Amino acid sequence: MITFYSYKGGVGRSFTLANVAVLLARWDYRVLVVDWDLEAPGLQYYFADQLSEEPERGVVDLAYEFLAGQRNPGSHAVRVEVEGGRLDLLAAGRVENGKLDSSYSGRMQALNWEDLYQQGFAAFLERCRAEWTEQYDFVLIDSRTGVSDIASICTAQLPDRLVVVFTANDQNLNDVVDVARRADEARDRLPYDRPRHSVLPVLSRLDNRVEYQRAEQWQRRCAEVVAPFFRNWLVKTVSAEMMMRHLTVPYVSYWSFGEQLPVLDEIVPKADQISFALETVAAVIAQGFDRTDVLADNRDAYVAAARDRRREFELDLLVSSPRRAMRTATELVEELRLRGLRAAWSSSGDPEFLDEAVQPAKHLCLMVDGELSRWQANEAEGFLRHTLGPEGGQRQLFCVLAKGTDREKLPGFLRSLRHLEFLPGAPPVRVARELHDLIEAVPTVEVGPGQEALESAASALRGLPPTLPYADRFALVQDTVRGMSAALDEGDLDLLLDRSTDLALLGKAHANGDGVAAPEGLLAEVGVLLARIDRRINAFTD
């Protein structure tokens, strides 16, 4: 449970909460937003176009249900239709035609919160709290401003953490740190076990586009004032000033009119857009204020980890190659699938891949033939911005080079990787095995050239098609198979590897039409040789 609080009004607190809620829901979290700003409620305006129905009851009705003797809280939240997870709104009260009904003000003002607590309302709120935290991943509470009984409920009893939203002026800064201190003191007086607050300061509506120098001065000053908020959760190697830059929501005049949700329009925001900063705030909340060293090093990876944490990747590995290496790449994909990996081929140069907010594969493999293409470089750079995977699992970038590729001509971020090597035209069996072992974290076992030759031969034999366009082609295939058998008899594994490459090329021949079926005698020879090779491979493995 997280309360969004501001000492003064008009700082963008409700705006920040509403957009963060949408982001968390779109990232597949279950989110409840509670409008506890009872004297000036209005969260329903942000979600007007997405509400499945207008709320019939709200927070004020919970208080009246308690006074009527109802022990357990009623369920008055309504669904907010956003793509992704679940987003519900518990409004302040009944809403009619987009506004709170005419009886709301009188009913709210008639409530005496001190009297409610004397009658045991605190225990009722604890039941609300337990029910909400069981049903939702995050409960975001919009608190009223200033110091009051209602604000104390939102800052002391209910939340696990606070988000304090403020702007760059003395009215906000003078008391912003003192608010958290008073909330902790109030928690100490509660008969419930509540730890010291973790507080996330959000500097809102900073205009750093026009008055850049003054904005820099105020940002540094704000960081100095709110530095105490960071003491119990910020990684020591990250400065308060750096963190404050990540937690600054800029002023963008376009979004200053009305109650708007820019995160619905700016799906993949750029660094100068307001949704970029809102994503960062949402990611810190999703990560439990943790791993801030990663945020300092790689903001995009940090946000991607929060966004992807509750989903599974469609693929284990995406193999990217230029079209001239497409044949080897598709063979590699097939070999990986035989080993149980979910793999697919991607043609470098697809702009839709680069624009995807959610990438389909956990890992990326670049096949480089001669030189890295511009599109492959873009793919790799985009992937590296999102290398922190779900639950902190590291997403890996692999680089497979065609034999003879000059490593020194690769970009620096690829030169530092461990490189695998493939021979164009030869079955990429060894590469597939090495990639499988790296992805599955299988301990590395030294594999000699003999086993590589055997595995390549087995792959080429299994890859023979049942039909070929010409009968004469099968005569060449039969000669090659017999050559492989002779090489195996003589223990000449280099020759076996060469013959395997020839067989793989012969098997790739294709033409229109039904083709000619393989002779039964040839199929028998292939089966016998394959059985011999499999026995040798098993001997190596054992």
C-alpha positions as MATLAB code, in Angstrom:
seq = 'MITFYSYKGGVGRSFTLANVAVLLARWDYRVLVVDWDLEAPGLQYYFADQLSEEPERGVVDLAYEFLAGQRNPGSHAVRVEVEGGRLDLLAAGRVENGKLDSSYSGRMQALNWEDLYQQGFAAFLERCRAEWTEQYDFVLIDSRTGVSDIASICTAQLPDRLVVVFTANDQNLNDVVDVARRADEARDRLPYDRPRHSVLPVLSRLDNRVEYQRAEQWQRRCAEVVAPFFRNWLVKTVSAEMMMRHLTVPYVSYWSFGEQLPVLDEIVPKADQISFALETVAAVIAQGFDRTDVLADNRDAYVAAARDRRREFELDLLVSSPRRAMRTATELVEELRLRGLRAAWSSSGDPEFLDEAVQPAKHLCLMVDGELSRWQANEAEGFLRHTLGPEGGQRQLFCVLAKGTDREKLPGFLRSLRHLEFLPGAPPVRVARELHDLIEAVPTVEVGPGQEALESAASALRGLPPTLPYADRFALVQDTVRGMSAALDEGDLDLLLDRSTDLALLGKAHANGDGVAAPEGLLAEVGVLLARIDRRINAFTD';
ca = [
       0.000    0.000    0.000;
       1.466    3.290   -1.114;
       0.128    6.744   -0.286;
       0.714    9.645   -2.651;
       0.936   12.749   -0.490;
       1.617   16.435   -1.038;
       1.830   19.163    1.558;
       0.351   21.697   -0.870;
      -2.247   21.255   -3.574;
      -1.745   21.828   -7.275;
       1.556   19.948   -7.515;
       0.425   17.093   -9.769;
      -0.063   14.439   -7.091;
      -3.272   12.940   -8.505;
      -1.888   13.220  -12.034;
       1.227   11.269  -11.044;
      -0.759    8.626   -9.164;
      -3.254    8.062  -11.994;
      -0.569    7.641  -14.640;
       1.589    5.398  -12.459;
      -1.481    3.242  -11.791;
      -2.113    2.823  -15.520;
       1.529    1.899  -16.127;
       1.559   -0.720  -13.370;
      -1.664   -2.242  -14.665;
      -0.338   -2.244  -18.223;
       2.712   -4.087  -16.887;
       0.340   -6.841  -15.733;
       0.049   -5.915  -12.060;
      -3.228   -5.837  -10.140;
      -3.771   -2.253   -8.986;
      -6.370   -0.510   -6.824;
      -6.482    3.289   -6.628;
      -8.304    4.823   -3.655;
      -9.497    8.441   -3.688;
      -8.991    9.477   -0.060;
      -8.692   13.179   -0.839;
     -12.220   13.452    0.545;
     -12.457   17.248    0.657;
     -11.329   17.689   -2.956;
     -11.774   14.300   -4.675;
     -11.458   13.878   -8.412;
      -9.625   10.711   -9.461;
     -12.696    9.655  -11.432;
     -11.998   12.468  -13.909;
      -8.703   10.870  -14.970;
     -10.406    7.564  -15.719;
     -13.675    8.899  -17.135;
     -13.163    7.365  -20.585;
     -11.976    4.034  -19.184;
     -14.522    3.383  -16.393;
     -16.656    0.283  -16.965;
     -19.412    1.944  -14.900;
     -19.824    4.924  -12.603;
     -19.130    4.181   -8.929;
     -22.219    3.697   -6.763;
     -20.322    3.971   -3.468;
     -16.882    4.934   -2.213;
     -14.629    5.691    0.744;
     -17.240    7.800    2.578;
     -19.681    4.904    2.324;
     -17.151    2.654    4.077;
     -17.318    4.975    7.090;
     -21.118    4.925    7.115;
     -21.168    1.135    6.763;
     -18.966    0.933    9.864;
     -21.327    3.240   11.778;
     -24.225    1.025   10.722;
     -22.533   -1.950   12.371;
     -21.218   -3.672    9.272;
     -18.138   -5.613   10.307;
     -16.520   -6.232    6.938;
     -15.942   -3.590    4.245;
     -18.108   -3.635    1.147;
     -16.587   -4.001   -2.300;
     -17.237   -0.694   -4.034;
     -14.379   -0.579   -6.556;
     -15.196   -0.359  -10.266;
     -13.046   -1.592  -13.136;
     -10.924    0.802  -15.182;
     -10.540   -0.674  -18.660;
      -6.853   -0.583  -19.558;
      -4.818   -3.117  -21.476;
      -2.691   -5.414  -19.352;
      -3.406   -6.410  -15.780;
      -6.201   -5.180  -13.532;
      -6.955   -1.593  -12.523;
      -9.832   -0.753  -10.156;
     -10.980    2.581   -8.715;
     -12.457    3.108   -5.265;
     -13.868    6.625   -5.609;
     -14.586    9.015   -2.746;
     -18.326    8.436   -3.123;
     -21.180    7.975   -5.567;
     -20.516    9.430   -9.035;
     -23.274   10.655  -11.356;
     -22.565   12.005  -14.848;
     -18.868   12.173  -14.046;
     -19.257   14.152  -10.805;
     -19.847   13.242   -7.174;
     -23.561   13.281   -6.394;
     -25.178   16.242   -4.658;
     -25.392   14.511   -1.262;
     -21.671   13.783   -1.053;
     -20.487   17.047    0.495;
     -22.998   16.944    3.370;
     -22.348   13.277    4.128;
     -18.577   13.786    4.120;
     -18.683   16.859    6.389;
     -20.958   15.086    8.849;
     -18.291   12.509    9.608;
     -16.331   12.987   12.842;
     -13.118   11.069   12.345;
     -12.015   11.318   15.984;
     -15.324    9.846   17.057;
     -15.020    7.116   14.412;
     -11.666    6.052   15.840;
     -13.011    6.017   19.369;
     -15.679    3.578   18.176;
     -13.075    1.219   16.658;
     -12.799    2.438   13.087;
      -9.055    1.678   13.116;
      -9.761   -2.065   13.323;
     -12.259   -1.742   10.472;
      -9.571   -0.052    8.370;
      -7.200   -2.903    9.152;
      -9.742   -5.319    7.691;
      -9.975   -3.089    4.607;
      -6.208   -3.076    4.372;
      -5.936   -6.868    4.675;
      -8.613   -7.428    2.029;
      -7.079   -4.975   -0.450;
      -3.536   -6.263   -0.094;
      -4.757   -9.821   -0.640;
      -6.570   -8.914   -3.860;
      -4.060   -6.470   -5.370;
      -0.326   -6.175   -5.955;
      -0.418   -2.419   -5.362;
      -2.926   -0.177   -3.586;
      -2.293    3.507   -4.417;
      -3.974    5.991   -2.084;
      -4.547    9.604   -3.091;
      -4.316   11.560    0.180;
      -5.536   15.036    0.954;
      -2.970   17.790    1.501;
      -1.767   19.383    4.702;
      -2.026   17.980    8.234;
      -5.382   16.524    9.301;
      -7.097   13.417   10.637;
      -7.778   12.199    7.098;
      -4.178   12.805    6.052;
      -2.964   10.894    9.121;
      -5.038    7.871    8.126;
      -3.401    7.921    4.707;
       0.152    8.612    5.860;
       0.321    6.783    9.207;
      -2.029    3.812    9.424;
      -2.632    2.534    5.907;
       0.535    2.722    3.794;
       3.670    0.632    3.640;
       5.442    3.403    1.742;
       4.978    7.077    0.904;
       5.359    8.942   -2.365;
       5.745   12.642   -1.578;
       5.058   14.890   -4.564;
       6.291   18.476   -4.429;
       7.277   21.368   -6.659;
      10.346   23.597   -6.675;
       9.312   26.372   -4.281;
       9.827   27.203   -0.626;
       6.204   26.514    0.328;
       6.685   22.865   -0.583;
      10.276   22.398    0.551;
       9.996   23.955    4.024;
       7.762   21.217    5.413;
       8.165   18.297    3.022;
      10.667   16.351    5.164;
       8.825   17.169    8.386;
       5.699   15.492    7.018;
       7.412   12.092    6.938;
       8.751   12.613   10.463;
       5.272   13.374   11.787;
       3.857   10.346    9.956;
       6.458    8.093   11.597;
       5.658    9.535   15.015;
       1.965    8.866   14.415;
       2.764    5.281   13.367;
       4.662    4.768   16.622;
       1.448    5.554   18.533;
      -0.588    2.999   16.597;
      -1.353   -0.410   18.142;
      -0.137   -2.026   14.912;
       3.323   -3.096   13.850;
       4.437   -0.645   11.175;
       8.088   -0.127   10.209;
       9.640    3.261    9.549;
       8.440    4.802    6.314;
      10.321    4.447    3.057;
       9.668    7.700    1.233;
       9.939    8.323   -2.501;
      10.271   12.038   -3.278;
       8.954   13.112   -6.676;
       9.821   16.594   -7.924;
       6.925   17.564  -10.145;
       6.274   20.169  -12.819;
       9.872   21.284  -13.205;
      10.227   23.447  -16.311;
      13.723   22.599  -17.501;
      13.152   23.364  -21.178;
      13.227   27.168  -21.055;
      14.847   28.148  -17.765;
      17.463   25.401  -17.854;
      20.007   27.048  -15.524;
      17.451   27.932  -12.851;
      15.939   24.460  -13.127;
      19.382   22.947  -12.470;
      19.833   25.116   -9.372;
      16.433   24.199   -7.964;
      16.904   20.528   -8.712;
      20.161   20.493   -6.735;
      18.529   22.368   -3.872;
      15.581   19.961   -3.800;
      17.974   17.006   -3.725;
      19.741   18.481   -0.693;
      16.462   19.031    1.175;
      14.974   15.588    0.536;
      18.254   13.673    0.982;
      17.008   12.250    4.347;
      14.297   10.374    2.453;
      16.927    8.268    0.715;
      18.827    7.075    3.778;
      16.973    3.820    4.388;
      16.616    2.564    0.805;
      18.902    4.226   -1.746;
      22.061    2.292   -2.667;
      25.027    4.086   -1.103;
      26.875    4.432   -4.394;
      23.995    6.462   -5.880;
      23.862   10.145   -4.963;
      20.668   11.910   -3.917;
      21.146   14.391   -6.754;
      21.370   11.638   -9.373;
      18.300    9.903   -7.957;
      16.379   13.156   -7.877;
      17.022   13.606  -11.592;
      15.392   10.236  -12.233;
      12.457   11.191  -10.002;
      11.710   14.534  -11.642;
       8.495   14.812  -13.666;
       8.930   17.716  -16.103;
       6.385   20.371  -16.870;
       4.918   19.868  -20.345;
       2.316   22.462  -21.199;
       0.376   20.122  -23.492;
      -0.517   17.871  -20.545;
      -1.327   20.720  -18.138;
      -4.939   21.113  -19.308;
      -7.606   18.948  -17.756;
      -7.136   15.476  -16.274;
      -5.104   13.471  -18.777;
      -3.241   10.181  -19.040;
      -0.242   10.763  -21.313;
       1.007    7.218  -20.684;
      -1.867    5.962  -22.848;
      -0.628    8.037  -25.794;
       3.152    7.871  -25.303;
       3.470    4.079  -25.387;
       7.239    4.095  -26.019;
       8.218    7.523  -24.676;
      11.341    9.436  -25.562;
      13.573   10.913  -22.885;
      12.084   14.399  -23.236;
       8.467   13.228  -22.837;
       6.577   13.281  -19.567;
       5.746    9.557  -19.718;
       9.467    8.751  -19.654;
       9.729   10.182  -16.130;
       6.430    8.609  -15.066;
       7.747    5.219  -16.223;
      10.789    5.672  -13.987;
       8.636    6.486  -10.943;
       6.404    3.479  -11.663;
       9.443    1.216  -12.046;
      10.880    2.258   -8.655;
       7.506    1.446   -7.076;
       7.274   -1.885   -8.919;
      10.809   -2.797   -7.787;
       9.978   -2.009   -4.158;
      12.428    0.926   -4.063;
      15.161   -1.655   -4.654;
      18.089   -2.158   -7.115;
      18.626    1.572   -7.541;
      22.227    0.953   -8.571;
      20.829   -0.598  -11.760;
      18.639    2.466  -12.285;
      21.685    4.706  -12.008;
      23.634    2.614  -14.518;
      20.914    1.743  -17.009;
      17.518    3.379  -16.636;
      15.985    1.535  -19.607;
      17.052   -1.858  -18.266;
      15.584   -0.975  -14.869;
      12.223    0.004  -16.351;
      12.192   -3.050  -18.628;
      12.792   -5.337  -15.635;
       9.804   -3.834  -13.816;
       7.655   -4.041  -16.918;
       8.598   -7.632  -17.793;
       8.735   -9.121  -14.302;
       5.296  -10.749  -14.401;
       5.374  -12.160  -17.907;
       7.057  -14.994  -19.715;
       9.001  -14.436  -22.909;
       7.513  -16.050  -25.996;
      10.964  -17.248  -27.087;
      14.189  -18.266  -25.420;
      16.346  -16.967  -28.260;
      15.941  -14.776  -31.307;
      18.564  -15.419  -33.994;
      19.317  -12.325  -36.052;
      21.259  -12.533  -39.291;
      21.736  -10.742  -42.596;
      19.934  -12.418  -45.473;
      23.139  -13.856  -46.910;
      23.461  -15.976  -43.737;
      19.779  -16.874  -43.605;
      20.342  -20.549  -44.493;
      22.807  -21.102  -41.662;
      20.614  -19.104  -39.289;
      17.523  -21.192  -40.027;
      19.565  -24.386  -39.595;
      20.777  -23.055  -36.262;
      17.203  -22.377  -35.198;
      16.200  -25.942  -36.085;
      19.143  -27.381  -34.141;
      18.202  -25.273  -31.114;
      14.606  -26.448  -31.305;
      15.780  -30.059  -31.376;
      17.544  -29.306  -28.093;
      14.325  -28.016  -26.533;
      14.831  -24.270  -26.880;
      12.132  -21.926  -28.183;
      14.025  -20.213  -30.981;
      13.096  -18.202  -34.066;
      14.852  -16.368  -36.870;
      14.667  -12.614  -37.288;
      15.669  -10.824  -40.447;
      17.781   -7.828  -39.488;
      16.318   -4.633  -40.808;
      12.761   -5.057  -39.524;
      11.870   -1.653  -38.029;
       8.873   -3.116  -36.178;
      11.255   -5.193  -34.056;
      13.158   -2.083  -33.015;
       9.963   -0.262  -32.046;
       8.523   -3.032  -29.904;
       8.045   -1.978  -26.278;
       7.930   -5.633  -25.208;
      10.504   -7.817  -26.930;
       9.537  -11.428  -27.776;
      12.725  -13.274  -26.765;
      14.728  -13.431  -23.574;
      18.084  -13.662  -25.400;
      19.418  -12.365  -28.712;
      21.988  -14.040  -30.961;
      23.696  -11.997  -33.682;
      25.122  -13.980  -36.603;
      27.764  -11.798  -38.238;
      29.044  -12.676  -41.700;
      31.928  -10.372  -42.606;
      30.703   -7.208  -40.911;
      27.880   -6.160  -38.626;
      25.023   -4.559  -40.548;
      23.573   -1.259  -39.428;
      20.301   -2.919  -38.553;
      21.972   -5.604  -36.499;
      23.818   -2.879  -34.588;
      20.472   -1.191  -33.871;
      18.986   -4.506  -32.745;
      21.889   -5.120  -30.396;
      21.844   -1.615  -28.933;
      18.081   -1.814  -28.387;
      18.445   -5.176  -26.712;
      21.243   -3.978  -24.435;
      18.968   -1.247  -23.068;
      16.749   -4.018  -21.710;
      19.226   -6.593  -20.486;
      17.788   -6.925  -16.981;
      15.113   -9.580  -17.236;
      12.191  -10.787  -15.103;
      12.994  -11.379  -11.439;
      16.459   -9.979  -12.093;
      17.426  -12.696  -14.546;
      20.101  -11.460  -16.907;
      19.213  -11.433  -20.587;
      22.201  -12.364  -22.734;
      23.521  -11.152  -26.060;
      25.439  -13.758  -28.057;
      27.678  -13.107  -31.047;
      28.341  -15.840  -33.621;
      30.893  -14.998  -36.295;
      31.414  -16.538  -39.711;
      34.878  -18.001  -40.000;
      37.287  -15.324  -41.179;
      35.320  -12.353  -39.782;
      37.679   -9.683  -38.467;
      36.826   -9.233  -34.777;
      38.668   -5.913  -34.632;
      36.114   -4.364  -36.992;
      33.233   -5.118  -34.637;
      31.772   -2.354  -32.422;
      33.321   -2.156  -28.993;
      30.307   -3.599  -27.173;
      30.583   -6.759  -29.331;
      34.365   -7.116  -29.224;
      34.202   -7.674  -25.473;
      31.822  -10.640  -25.807;
      32.847  -14.262  -26.063;
      32.519  -15.176  -29.746;
      31.286  -18.429  -31.211;
      32.215  -19.354  -34.771;
      30.381  -20.983  -37.664;
      31.474  -22.192  -41.079;
      29.116  -20.933  -43.811;
      27.482  -23.899  -45.526;
      28.311  -26.336  -42.717;
      25.669  -27.563  -40.219;
      25.898  -25.295  -37.127;
      25.659  -28.204  -34.713;
      28.498  -27.140  -32.438;
      27.206  -23.569  -32.219;
      23.727  -24.832  -31.337;
      25.132  -27.014  -28.585;
      27.233  -24.195  -27.138;
      24.315  -21.737  -27.208;
      22.045  -24.292  -25.559;
      24.575  -24.904  -22.795;
      25.116  -21.179  -22.210;
      21.387  -20.453  -22.019;
      20.598  -23.456  -19.823;
      23.703  -22.847  -17.677;
      25.041  -26.334  -18.421;
      28.620  -26.739  -17.143;
      31.096  -26.388  -19.960;
      32.662  -29.645  -21.103;
      35.640  -29.660  -23.414;
      34.506  -30.979  -26.777;
      37.100  -32.126  -29.251;
      36.894  -31.836  -33.014;
      35.911  -35.505  -33.195;
      32.612  -35.016  -31.431;
      31.921  -31.905  -33.499;
      32.426  -33.926  -36.704;
      30.135  -36.702  -35.447;
      27.373  -34.275  -34.455;
      27.619  -32.487  -37.810;
      27.368  -35.811  -39.626;
      24.329  -36.853  -37.602;
      22.651  -33.497  -38.275;
      23.297  -33.737  -42.035;
      21.923  -37.299  -42.180;
      18.787  -36.397  -40.241;
      18.293  -33.343  -42.453;
      18.060  -35.314  -45.698;
      14.671  -34.611  -47.325;
      12.389  -37.521  -48.338;
      12.290  -36.200  -51.928;
      14.694  -34.440  -54.286;
      13.978  -32.821  -57.655;
      16.059  -35.302  -59.733;
      16.921  -38.975  -59.382;
      20.542  -38.208  -60.286;
      20.781  -36.097  -57.165;
      20.242  -39.198  -55.035;
      23.191  -40.851  -56.756;
      25.393  -38.014  -55.501;
      23.814  -38.299  -52.072;
      24.531  -42.057  -51.990;
      28.185  -41.521  -52.953;
      28.525  -38.910  -50.211;
      26.915  -41.159  -47.575;
      29.286  -43.994  -48.513;
      32.189  -41.548  -48.342;
      31.099  -40.601  -44.833;
      30.916  -44.264  -43.854;
      34.441  -44.901  -45.206;
      35.783  -41.869  -43.358;
      34.230  -43.191  -40.156;
      35.783  -46.622  -40.750;
      39.223  -45.052  -41.226;
      38.823  -42.705  -38.261;
      39.344  -39.681  -40.519;
      36.994  -37.256  -38.733;
      38.207  -34.236  -40.695;
      37.119  -35.999  -43.886;
      33.833  -36.950  -42.195;
      33.203  -33.268  -41.440;
      33.908  -32.297  -45.049;
      31.575  -34.995  -46.392;
      28.887  -33.903  -43.926;
      29.084  -30.369  -45.284;
      28.695  -31.737  -48.835;
      25.656  -33.790  -47.782;
      24.011  -30.785  -46.124;
      24.402  -28.791  -49.362;
      22.999  -31.628  -51.479;
      20.005  -31.901  -49.176;
      19.205  -28.213  -49.645;
      18.551  -28.590  -53.399;
      14.939  -27.754  -54.228;
      12.654  -27.109  -57.177;
       8.949  -26.809  -57.990;
       6.995  -30.036  -58.298;
       6.643  -33.202  -56.262;
      10.199  -34.459  -56.802;
      11.543  -37.996  -56.693;
      11.342  -40.148  -53.554;
      14.542  -41.432  -51.986;
      15.371  -45.071  -52.869;
      14.743  -47.600  -50.093;
      18.331  -48.832  -50.310;
      19.664  -45.355  -49.671;
      17.365  -44.867  -46.698;
      18.658  -48.135  -45.220;
      22.292  -47.026  -45.634;
      21.496  -43.690  -43.997;
      19.814  -45.450  -41.063;
      22.761  -47.782  -40.492;
      25.322  -44.980  -40.639;
      23.257  -42.750  -38.376;
      22.988  -45.520  -35.780;
      26.798  -45.983  -35.844;
      27.380  -42.266  -35.407;
      24.850  -41.987  -32.556;
      26.652  -44.791  -30.710;
      29.955  -42.922  -31.097;
      28.379  -39.680  -29.866;
      26.965  -41.440  -26.806;
      30.392  -42.888  -26.112;
      31.850  -39.355  -26.145;
      29.090  -38.134  -23.823;
      29.482  -40.986  -21.374;
];
